[in-house]
mmCIF file of N, CA, C and O in Angstrom:
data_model
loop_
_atom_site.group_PDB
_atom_site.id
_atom_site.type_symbol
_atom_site.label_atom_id
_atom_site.label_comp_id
_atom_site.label_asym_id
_atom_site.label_seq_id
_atom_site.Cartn_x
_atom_site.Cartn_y
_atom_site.Cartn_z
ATOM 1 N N UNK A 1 -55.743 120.961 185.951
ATOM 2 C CA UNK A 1 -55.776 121.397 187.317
ATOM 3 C C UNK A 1 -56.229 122.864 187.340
ATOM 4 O O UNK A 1 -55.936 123.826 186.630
ATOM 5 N N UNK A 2 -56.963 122.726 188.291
ATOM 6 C CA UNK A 2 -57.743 124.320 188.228
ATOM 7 C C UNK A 2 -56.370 125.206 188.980
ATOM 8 O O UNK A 2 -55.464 124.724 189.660
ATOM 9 N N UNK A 3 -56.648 127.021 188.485
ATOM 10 C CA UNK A 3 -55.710 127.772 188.916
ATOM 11 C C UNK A 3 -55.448 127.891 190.768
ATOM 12 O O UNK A 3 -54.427 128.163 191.399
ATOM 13 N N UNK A 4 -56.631 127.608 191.161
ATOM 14 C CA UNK A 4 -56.608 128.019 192.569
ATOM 15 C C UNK A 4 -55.812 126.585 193.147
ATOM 16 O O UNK A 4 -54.953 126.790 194.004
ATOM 17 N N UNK A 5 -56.082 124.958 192.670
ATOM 18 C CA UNK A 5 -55.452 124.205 193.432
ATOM 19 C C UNK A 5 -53.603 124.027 193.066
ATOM 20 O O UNK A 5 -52.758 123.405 193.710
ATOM 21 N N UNK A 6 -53.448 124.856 191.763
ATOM 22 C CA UNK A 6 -52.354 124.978 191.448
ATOM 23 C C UNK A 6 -51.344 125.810 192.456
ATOM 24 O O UNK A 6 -50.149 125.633 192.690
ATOM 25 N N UNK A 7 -52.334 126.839 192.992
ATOM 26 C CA UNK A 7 -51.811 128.132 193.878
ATOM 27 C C UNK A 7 -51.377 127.491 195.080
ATOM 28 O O UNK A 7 -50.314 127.805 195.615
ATOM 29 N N UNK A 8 -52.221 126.517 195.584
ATOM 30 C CA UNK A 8 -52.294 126.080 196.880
ATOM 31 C C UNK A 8 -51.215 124.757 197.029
ATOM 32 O O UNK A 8 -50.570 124.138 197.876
ATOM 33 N N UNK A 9 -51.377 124.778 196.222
ATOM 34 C CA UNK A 9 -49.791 123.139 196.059
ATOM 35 C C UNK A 9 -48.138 124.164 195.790
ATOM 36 O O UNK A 9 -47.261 123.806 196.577
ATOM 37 N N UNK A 10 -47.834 124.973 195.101
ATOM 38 C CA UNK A 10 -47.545 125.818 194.786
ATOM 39 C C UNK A 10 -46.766 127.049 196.164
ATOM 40 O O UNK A 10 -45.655 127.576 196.109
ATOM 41 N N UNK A 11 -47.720 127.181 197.170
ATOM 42 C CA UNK A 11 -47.430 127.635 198.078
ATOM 43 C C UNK A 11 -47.362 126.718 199.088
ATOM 44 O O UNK A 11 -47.376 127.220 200.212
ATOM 45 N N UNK A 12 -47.291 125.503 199.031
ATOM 46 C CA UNK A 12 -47.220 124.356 199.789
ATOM 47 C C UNK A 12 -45.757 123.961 199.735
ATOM 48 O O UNK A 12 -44.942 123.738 200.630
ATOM 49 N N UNK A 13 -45.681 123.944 198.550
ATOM 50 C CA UNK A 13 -44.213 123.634 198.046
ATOM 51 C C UNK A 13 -43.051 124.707 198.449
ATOM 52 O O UNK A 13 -42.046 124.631 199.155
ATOM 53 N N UNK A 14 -43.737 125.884 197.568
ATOM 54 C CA UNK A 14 -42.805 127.223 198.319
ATOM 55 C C UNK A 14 -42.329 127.250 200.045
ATOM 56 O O UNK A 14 -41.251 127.428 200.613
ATOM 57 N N UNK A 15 -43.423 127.037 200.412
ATOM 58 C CA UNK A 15 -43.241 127.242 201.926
ATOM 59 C C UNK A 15 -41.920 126.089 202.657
ATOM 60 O O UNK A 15 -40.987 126.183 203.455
ATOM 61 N N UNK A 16 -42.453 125.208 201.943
ATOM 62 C CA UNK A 16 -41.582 123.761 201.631
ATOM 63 C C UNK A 16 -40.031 124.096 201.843
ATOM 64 O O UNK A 16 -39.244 123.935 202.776
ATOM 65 N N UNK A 17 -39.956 124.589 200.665
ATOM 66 C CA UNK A 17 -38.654 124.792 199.944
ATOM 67 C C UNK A 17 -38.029 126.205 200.958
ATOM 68 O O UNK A 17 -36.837 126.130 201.254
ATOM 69 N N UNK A 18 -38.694 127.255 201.390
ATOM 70 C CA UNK A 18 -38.372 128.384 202.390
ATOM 71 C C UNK A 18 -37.818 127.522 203.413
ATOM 72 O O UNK A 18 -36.627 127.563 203.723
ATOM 73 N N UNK A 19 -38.447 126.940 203.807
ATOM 74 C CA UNK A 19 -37.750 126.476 205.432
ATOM 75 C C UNK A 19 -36.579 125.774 205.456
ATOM 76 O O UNK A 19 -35.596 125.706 206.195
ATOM 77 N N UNK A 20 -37.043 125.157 204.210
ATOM 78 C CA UNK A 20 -35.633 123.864 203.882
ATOM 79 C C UNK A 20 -33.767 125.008 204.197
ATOM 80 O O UNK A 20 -32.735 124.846 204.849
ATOM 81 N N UNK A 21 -34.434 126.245 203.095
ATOM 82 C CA UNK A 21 -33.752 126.867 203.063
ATOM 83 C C UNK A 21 -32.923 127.723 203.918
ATOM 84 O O UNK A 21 -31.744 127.818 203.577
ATOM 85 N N UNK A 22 -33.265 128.303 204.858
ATOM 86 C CA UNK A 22 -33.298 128.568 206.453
ATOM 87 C C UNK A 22 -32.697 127.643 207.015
ATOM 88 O O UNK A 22 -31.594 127.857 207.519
ATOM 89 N N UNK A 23 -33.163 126.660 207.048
ATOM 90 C CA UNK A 23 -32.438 125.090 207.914
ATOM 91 C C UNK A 23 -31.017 125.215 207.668
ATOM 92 O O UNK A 23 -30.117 125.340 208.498
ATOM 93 N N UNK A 24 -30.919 125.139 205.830
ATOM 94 C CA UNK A 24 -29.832 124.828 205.646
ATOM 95 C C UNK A 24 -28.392 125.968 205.969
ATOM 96 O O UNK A 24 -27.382 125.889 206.670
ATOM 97 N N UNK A 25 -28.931 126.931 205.097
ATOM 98 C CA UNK A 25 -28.535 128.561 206.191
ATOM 99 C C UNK A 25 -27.704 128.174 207.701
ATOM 100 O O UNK A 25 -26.497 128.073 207.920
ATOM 101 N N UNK A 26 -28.602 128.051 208.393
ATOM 102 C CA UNK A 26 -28.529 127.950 209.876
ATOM 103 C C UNK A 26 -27.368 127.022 210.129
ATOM 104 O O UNK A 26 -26.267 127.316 210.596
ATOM 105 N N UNK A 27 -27.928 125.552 209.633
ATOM 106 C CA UNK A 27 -26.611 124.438 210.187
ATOM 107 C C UNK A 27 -25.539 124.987 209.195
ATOM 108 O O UNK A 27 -24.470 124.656 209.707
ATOM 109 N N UNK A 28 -25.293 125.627 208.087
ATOM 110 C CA UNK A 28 -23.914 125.523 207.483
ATOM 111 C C UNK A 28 -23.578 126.742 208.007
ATOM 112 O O UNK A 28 -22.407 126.943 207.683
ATOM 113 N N UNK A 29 -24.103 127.885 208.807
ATOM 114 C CA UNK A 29 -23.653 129.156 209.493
ATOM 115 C C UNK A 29 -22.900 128.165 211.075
ATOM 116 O O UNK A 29 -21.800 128.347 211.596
ATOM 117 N N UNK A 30 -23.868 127.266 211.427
ATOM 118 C CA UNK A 30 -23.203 126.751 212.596
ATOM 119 C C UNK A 30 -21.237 126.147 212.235
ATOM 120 O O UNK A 30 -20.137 126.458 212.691
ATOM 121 N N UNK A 31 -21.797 125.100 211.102
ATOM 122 C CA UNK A 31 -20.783 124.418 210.945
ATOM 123 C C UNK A 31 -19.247 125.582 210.611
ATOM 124 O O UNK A 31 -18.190 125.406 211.217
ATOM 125 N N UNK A 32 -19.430 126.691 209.585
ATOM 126 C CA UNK A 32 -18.514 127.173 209.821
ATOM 127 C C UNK A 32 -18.031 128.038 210.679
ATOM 128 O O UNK A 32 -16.916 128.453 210.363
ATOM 129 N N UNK A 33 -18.617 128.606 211.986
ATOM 130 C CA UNK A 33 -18.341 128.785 213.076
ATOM 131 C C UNK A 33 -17.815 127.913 214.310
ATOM 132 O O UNK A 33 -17.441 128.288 215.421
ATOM 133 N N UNK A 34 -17.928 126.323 213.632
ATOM 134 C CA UNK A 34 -16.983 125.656 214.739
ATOM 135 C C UNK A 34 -15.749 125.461 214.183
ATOM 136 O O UNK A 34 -14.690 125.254 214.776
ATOM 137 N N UNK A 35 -16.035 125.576 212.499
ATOM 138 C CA UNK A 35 -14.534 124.907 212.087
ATOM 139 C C UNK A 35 -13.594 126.237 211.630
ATOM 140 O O UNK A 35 -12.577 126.143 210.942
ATOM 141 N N UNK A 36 -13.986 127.113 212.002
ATOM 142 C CA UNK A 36 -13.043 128.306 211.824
ATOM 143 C C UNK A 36 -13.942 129.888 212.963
ATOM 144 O O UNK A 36 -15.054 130.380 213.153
ATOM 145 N N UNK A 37 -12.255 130.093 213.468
ATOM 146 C CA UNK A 37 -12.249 130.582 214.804
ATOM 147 C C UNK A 37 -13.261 132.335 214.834
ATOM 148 O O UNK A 37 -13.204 133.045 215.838
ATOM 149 N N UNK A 38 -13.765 132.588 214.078
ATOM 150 C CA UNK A 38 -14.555 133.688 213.055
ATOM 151 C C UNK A 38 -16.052 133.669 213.604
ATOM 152 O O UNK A 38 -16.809 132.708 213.467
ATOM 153 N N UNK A 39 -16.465 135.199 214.425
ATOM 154 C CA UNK A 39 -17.772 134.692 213.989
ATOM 155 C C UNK A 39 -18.537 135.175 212.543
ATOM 156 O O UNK A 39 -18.290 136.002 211.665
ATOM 157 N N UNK A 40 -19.752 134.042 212.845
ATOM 158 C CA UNK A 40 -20.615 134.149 211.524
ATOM 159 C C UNK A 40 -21.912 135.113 211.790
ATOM 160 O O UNK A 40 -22.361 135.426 212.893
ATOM 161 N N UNK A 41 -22.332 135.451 210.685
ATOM 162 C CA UNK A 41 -23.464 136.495 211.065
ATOM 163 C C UNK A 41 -24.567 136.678 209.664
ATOM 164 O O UNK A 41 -24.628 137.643 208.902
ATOM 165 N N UNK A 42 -25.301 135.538 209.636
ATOM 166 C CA UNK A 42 -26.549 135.871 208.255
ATOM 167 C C UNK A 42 -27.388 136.764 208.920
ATOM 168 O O UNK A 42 -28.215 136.377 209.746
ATOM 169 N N UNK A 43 -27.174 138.353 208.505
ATOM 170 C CA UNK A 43 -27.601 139.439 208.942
ATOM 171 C C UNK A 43 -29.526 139.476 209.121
ATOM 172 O O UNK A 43 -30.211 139.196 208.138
ATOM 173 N N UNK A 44 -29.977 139.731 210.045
ATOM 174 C CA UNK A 44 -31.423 139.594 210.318
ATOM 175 C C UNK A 44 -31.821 138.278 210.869
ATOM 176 O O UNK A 44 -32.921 138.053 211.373
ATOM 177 N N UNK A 45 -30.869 137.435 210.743
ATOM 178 C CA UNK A 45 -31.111 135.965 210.978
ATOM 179 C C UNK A 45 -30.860 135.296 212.182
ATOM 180 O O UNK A 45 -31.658 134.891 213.027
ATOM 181 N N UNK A 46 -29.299 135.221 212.130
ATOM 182 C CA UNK A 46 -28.444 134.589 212.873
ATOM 183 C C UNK A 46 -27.356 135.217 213.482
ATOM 184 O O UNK A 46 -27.296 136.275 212.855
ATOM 185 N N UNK A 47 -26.252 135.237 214.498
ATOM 186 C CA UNK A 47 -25.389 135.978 214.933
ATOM 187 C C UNK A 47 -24.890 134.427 215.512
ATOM 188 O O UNK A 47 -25.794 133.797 216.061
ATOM 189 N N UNK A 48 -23.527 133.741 215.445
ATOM 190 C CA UNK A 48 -22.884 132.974 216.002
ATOM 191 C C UNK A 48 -21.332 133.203 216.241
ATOM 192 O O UNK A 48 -20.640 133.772 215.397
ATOM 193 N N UNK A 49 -20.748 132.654 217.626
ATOM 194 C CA UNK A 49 -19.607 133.055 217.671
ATOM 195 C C UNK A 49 -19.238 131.988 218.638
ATOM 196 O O UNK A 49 -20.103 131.584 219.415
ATOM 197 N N UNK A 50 -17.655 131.334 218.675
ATOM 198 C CA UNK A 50 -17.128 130.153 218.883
ATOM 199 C C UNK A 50 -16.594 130.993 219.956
ATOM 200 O O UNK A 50 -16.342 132.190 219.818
ATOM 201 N N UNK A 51 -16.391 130.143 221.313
ATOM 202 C CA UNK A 51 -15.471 130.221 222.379
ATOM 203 C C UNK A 51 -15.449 129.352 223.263
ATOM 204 O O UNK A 51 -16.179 128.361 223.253
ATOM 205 N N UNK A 52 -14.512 129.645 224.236
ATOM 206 C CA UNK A 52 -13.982 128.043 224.750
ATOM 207 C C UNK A 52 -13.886 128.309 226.559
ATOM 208 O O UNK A 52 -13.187 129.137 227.143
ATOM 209 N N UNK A 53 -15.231 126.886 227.392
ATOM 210 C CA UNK A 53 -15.686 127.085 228.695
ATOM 211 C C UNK A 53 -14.909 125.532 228.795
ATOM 212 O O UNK A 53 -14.649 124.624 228.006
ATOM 213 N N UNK A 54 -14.721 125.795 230.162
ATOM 214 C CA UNK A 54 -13.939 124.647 230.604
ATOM 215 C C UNK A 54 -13.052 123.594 229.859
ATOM 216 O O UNK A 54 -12.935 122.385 230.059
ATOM 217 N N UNK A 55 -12.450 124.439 228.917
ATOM 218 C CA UNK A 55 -11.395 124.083 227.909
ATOM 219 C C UNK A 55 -12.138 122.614 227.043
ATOM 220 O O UNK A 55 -11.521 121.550 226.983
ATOM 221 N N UNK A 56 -13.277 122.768 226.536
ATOM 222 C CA UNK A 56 -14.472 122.653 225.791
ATOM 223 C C UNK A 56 -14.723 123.767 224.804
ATOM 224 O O UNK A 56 -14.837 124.884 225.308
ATOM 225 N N UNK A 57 -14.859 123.649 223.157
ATOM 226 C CA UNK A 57 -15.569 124.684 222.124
ATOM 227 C C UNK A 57 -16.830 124.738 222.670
ATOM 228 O O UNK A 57 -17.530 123.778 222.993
ATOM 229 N N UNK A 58 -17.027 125.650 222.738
ATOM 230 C CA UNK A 58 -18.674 126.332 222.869
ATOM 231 C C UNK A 58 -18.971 127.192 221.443
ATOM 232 O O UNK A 58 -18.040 127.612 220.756
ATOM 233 N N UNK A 59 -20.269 127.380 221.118
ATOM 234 C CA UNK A 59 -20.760 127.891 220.220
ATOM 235 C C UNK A 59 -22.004 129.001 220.662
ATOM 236 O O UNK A 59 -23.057 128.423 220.932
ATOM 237 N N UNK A 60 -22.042 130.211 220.757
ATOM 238 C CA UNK A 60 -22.813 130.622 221.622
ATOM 239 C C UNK A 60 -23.838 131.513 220.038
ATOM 240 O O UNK A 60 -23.176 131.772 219.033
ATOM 241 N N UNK A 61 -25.095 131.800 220.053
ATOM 242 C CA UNK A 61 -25.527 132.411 218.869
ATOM 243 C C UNK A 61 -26.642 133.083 219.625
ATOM 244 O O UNK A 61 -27.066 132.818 220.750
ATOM 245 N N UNK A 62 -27.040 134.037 218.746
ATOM 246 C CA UNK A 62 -28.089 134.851 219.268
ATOM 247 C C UNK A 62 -29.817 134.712 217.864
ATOM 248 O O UNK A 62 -30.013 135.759 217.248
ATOM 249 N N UNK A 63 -30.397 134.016 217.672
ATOM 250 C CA UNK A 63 -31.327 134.195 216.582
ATOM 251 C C UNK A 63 -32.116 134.950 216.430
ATOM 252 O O UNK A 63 -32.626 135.406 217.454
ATOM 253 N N UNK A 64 -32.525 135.374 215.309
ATOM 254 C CA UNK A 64 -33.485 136.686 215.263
ATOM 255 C C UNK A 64 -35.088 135.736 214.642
ATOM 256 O O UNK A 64 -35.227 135.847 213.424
ATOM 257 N N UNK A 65 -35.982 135.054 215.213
ATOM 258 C CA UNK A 65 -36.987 134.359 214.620
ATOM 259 C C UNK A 65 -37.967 135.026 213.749
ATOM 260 O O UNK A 65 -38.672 134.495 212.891
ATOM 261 N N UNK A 66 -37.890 136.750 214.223
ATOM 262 C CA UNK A 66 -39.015 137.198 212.891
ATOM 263 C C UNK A 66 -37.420 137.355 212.109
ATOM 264 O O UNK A 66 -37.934 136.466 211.430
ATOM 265 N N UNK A 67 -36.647 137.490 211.796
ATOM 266 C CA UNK A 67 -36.465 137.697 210.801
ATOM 267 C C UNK A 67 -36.176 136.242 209.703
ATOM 268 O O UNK A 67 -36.087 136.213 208.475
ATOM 269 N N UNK A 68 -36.067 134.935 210.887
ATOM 270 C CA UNK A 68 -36.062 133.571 209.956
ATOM 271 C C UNK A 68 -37.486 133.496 208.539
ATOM 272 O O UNK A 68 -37.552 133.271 207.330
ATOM 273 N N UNK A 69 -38.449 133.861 209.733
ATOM 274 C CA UNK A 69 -39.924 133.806 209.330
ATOM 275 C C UNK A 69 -39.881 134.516 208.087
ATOM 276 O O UNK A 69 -40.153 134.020 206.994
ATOM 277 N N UNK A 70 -39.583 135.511 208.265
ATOM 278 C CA UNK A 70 -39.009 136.329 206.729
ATOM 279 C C UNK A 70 -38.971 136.275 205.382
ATOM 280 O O UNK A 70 -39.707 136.399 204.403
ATOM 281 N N UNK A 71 -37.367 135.947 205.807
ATOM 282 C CA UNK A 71 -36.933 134.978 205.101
ATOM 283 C C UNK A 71 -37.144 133.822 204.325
ATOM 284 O O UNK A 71 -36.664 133.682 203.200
ATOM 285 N N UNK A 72 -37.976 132.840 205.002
ATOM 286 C CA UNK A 72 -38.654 132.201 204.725
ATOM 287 C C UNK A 72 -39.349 132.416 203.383
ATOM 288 O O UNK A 72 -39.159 132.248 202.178
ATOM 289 N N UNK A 73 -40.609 133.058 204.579
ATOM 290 C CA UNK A 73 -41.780 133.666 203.249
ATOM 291 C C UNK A 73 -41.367 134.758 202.007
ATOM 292 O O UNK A 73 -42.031 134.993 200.998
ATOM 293 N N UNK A 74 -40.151 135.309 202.374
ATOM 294 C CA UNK A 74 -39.913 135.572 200.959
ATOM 295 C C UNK A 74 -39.466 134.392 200.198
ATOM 296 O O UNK A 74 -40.298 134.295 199.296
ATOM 297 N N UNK A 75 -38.745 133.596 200.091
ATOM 298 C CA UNK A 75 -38.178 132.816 199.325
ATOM 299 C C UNK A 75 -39.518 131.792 198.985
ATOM 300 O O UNK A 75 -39.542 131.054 198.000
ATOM 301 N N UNK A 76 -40.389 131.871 199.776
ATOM 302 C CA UNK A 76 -41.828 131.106 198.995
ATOM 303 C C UNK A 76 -42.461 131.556 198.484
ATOM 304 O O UNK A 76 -43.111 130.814 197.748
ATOM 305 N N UNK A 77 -42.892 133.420 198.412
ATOM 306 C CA UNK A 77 -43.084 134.266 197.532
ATOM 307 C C UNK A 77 -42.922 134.332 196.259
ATOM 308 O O UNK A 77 -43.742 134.224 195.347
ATOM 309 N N UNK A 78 -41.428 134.583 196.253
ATOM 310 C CA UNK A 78 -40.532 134.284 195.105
ATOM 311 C C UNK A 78 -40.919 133.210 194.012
ATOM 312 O O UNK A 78 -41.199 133.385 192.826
ATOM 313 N N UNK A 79 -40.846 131.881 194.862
ATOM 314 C CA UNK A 79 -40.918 130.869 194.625
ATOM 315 C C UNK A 79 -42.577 130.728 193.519
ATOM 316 O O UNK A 79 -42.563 130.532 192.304
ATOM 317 N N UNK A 80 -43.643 130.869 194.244
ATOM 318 C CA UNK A 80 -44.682 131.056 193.799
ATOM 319 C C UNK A 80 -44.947 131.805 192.647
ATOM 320 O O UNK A 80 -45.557 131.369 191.671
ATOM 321 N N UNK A 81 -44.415 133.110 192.779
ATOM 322 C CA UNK A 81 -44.741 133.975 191.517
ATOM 323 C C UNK A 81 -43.911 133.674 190.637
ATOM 324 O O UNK A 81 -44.189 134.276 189.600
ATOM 325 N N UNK A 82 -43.114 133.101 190.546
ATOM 326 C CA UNK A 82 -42.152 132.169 189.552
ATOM 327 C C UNK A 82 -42.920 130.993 188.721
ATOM 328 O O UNK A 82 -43.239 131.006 187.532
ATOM 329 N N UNK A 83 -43.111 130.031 189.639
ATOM 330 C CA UNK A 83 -43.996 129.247 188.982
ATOM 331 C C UNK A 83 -45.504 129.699 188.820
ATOM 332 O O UNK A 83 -46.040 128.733 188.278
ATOM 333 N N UNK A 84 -46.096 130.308 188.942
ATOM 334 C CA UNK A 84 -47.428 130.764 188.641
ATOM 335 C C UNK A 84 -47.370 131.186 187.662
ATOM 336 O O UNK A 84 -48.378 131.224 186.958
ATOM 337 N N UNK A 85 -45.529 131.928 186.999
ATOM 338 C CA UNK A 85 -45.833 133.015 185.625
ATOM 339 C C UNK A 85 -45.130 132.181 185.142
ATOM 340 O O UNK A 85 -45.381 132.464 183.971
ATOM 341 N N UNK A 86 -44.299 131.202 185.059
ATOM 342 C CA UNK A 86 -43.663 130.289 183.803
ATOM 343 C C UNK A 86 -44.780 129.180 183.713
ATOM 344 O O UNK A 86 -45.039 128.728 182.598
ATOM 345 N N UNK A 87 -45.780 128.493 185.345
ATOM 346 C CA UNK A 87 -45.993 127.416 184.752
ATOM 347 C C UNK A 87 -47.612 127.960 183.807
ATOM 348 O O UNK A 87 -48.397 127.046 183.554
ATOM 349 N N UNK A 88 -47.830 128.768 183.552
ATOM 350 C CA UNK A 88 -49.164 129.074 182.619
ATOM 351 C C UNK A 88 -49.325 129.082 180.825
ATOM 352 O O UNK A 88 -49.020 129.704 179.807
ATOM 353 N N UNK A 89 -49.839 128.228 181.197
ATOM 354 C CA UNK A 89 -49.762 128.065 179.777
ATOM 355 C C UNK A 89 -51.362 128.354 178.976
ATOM 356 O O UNK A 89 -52.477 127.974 179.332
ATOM 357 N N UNK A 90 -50.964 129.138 177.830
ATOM 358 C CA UNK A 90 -52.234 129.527 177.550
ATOM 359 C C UNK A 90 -53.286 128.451 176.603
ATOM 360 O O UNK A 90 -52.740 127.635 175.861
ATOM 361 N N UNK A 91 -54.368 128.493 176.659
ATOM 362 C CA UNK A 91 -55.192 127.440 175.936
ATOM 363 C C UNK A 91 -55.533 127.631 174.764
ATOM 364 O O UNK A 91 -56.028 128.698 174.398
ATOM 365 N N UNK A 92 -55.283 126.428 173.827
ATOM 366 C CA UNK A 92 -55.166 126.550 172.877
ATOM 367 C C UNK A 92 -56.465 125.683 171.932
ATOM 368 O O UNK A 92 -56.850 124.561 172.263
ATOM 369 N N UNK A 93 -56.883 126.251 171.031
ATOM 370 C CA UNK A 93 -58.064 126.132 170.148
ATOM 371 C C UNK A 93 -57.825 124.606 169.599
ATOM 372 O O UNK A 93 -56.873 124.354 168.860
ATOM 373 N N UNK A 94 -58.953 123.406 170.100
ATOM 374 C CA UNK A 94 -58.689 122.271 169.005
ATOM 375 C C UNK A 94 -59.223 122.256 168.060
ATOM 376 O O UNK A 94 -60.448 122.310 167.946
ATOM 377 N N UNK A 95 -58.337 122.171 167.073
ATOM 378 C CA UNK A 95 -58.281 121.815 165.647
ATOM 379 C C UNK A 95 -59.380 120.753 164.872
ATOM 380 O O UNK A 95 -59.031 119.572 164.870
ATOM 381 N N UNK A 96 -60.472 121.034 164.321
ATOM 382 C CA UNK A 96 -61.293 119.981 164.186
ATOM 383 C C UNK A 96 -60.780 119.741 163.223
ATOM 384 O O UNK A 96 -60.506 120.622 162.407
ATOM 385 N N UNK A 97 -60.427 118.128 162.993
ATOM 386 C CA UNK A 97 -60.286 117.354 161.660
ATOM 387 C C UNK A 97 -61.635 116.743 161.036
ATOM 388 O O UNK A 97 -61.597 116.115 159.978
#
């Protein structure tokens, strides 16, 4: 596989794996803001806080979307220059028998 379609699957994946990540962030910041009376706060991200309308839990949050976006793209950054420098492998001379 040539280097450039490696890059492009690579940051396909990263990007992949960023959002997944965020997602998951987000709903487990939700979930422990309903199940304990605390608010939550993934700083740059998210701001959530539990309170109670017509004797109903409410969950009220404030999101920060550039900073999801961020987030994101760092963790596909990351992701990329990780595998770009472990998956290279250098080429090696065949051996004529």
């Amino acid at each position: 596989m040539t280097m450039g379609i490696r890059f492009l699957l690579h940051c396909l994946a990263g990007g992949t794996i960023g959002v997944c990540t965020v997602f998951f962030a987000l709903v487990g910041a939700l979930v422990m803001a309903f199940f304990t009376n605390r608010d939550v706060v993934i700083p740059g991200i998210i701001r959530i806080w539990r309170s109670t309308e017509n004797g109903a839990v409410a969950l009220n949050f404030v999101p920060d979307a550039v900073g999801m976006i961020v987030a994101g793209a760092a963790i596909a950054v990351v992701y990329v220059i990780v595998r770009m420098l472990v998956g290279h492998r250098p080429r090696r001379a065949r051996v004529a028998e």
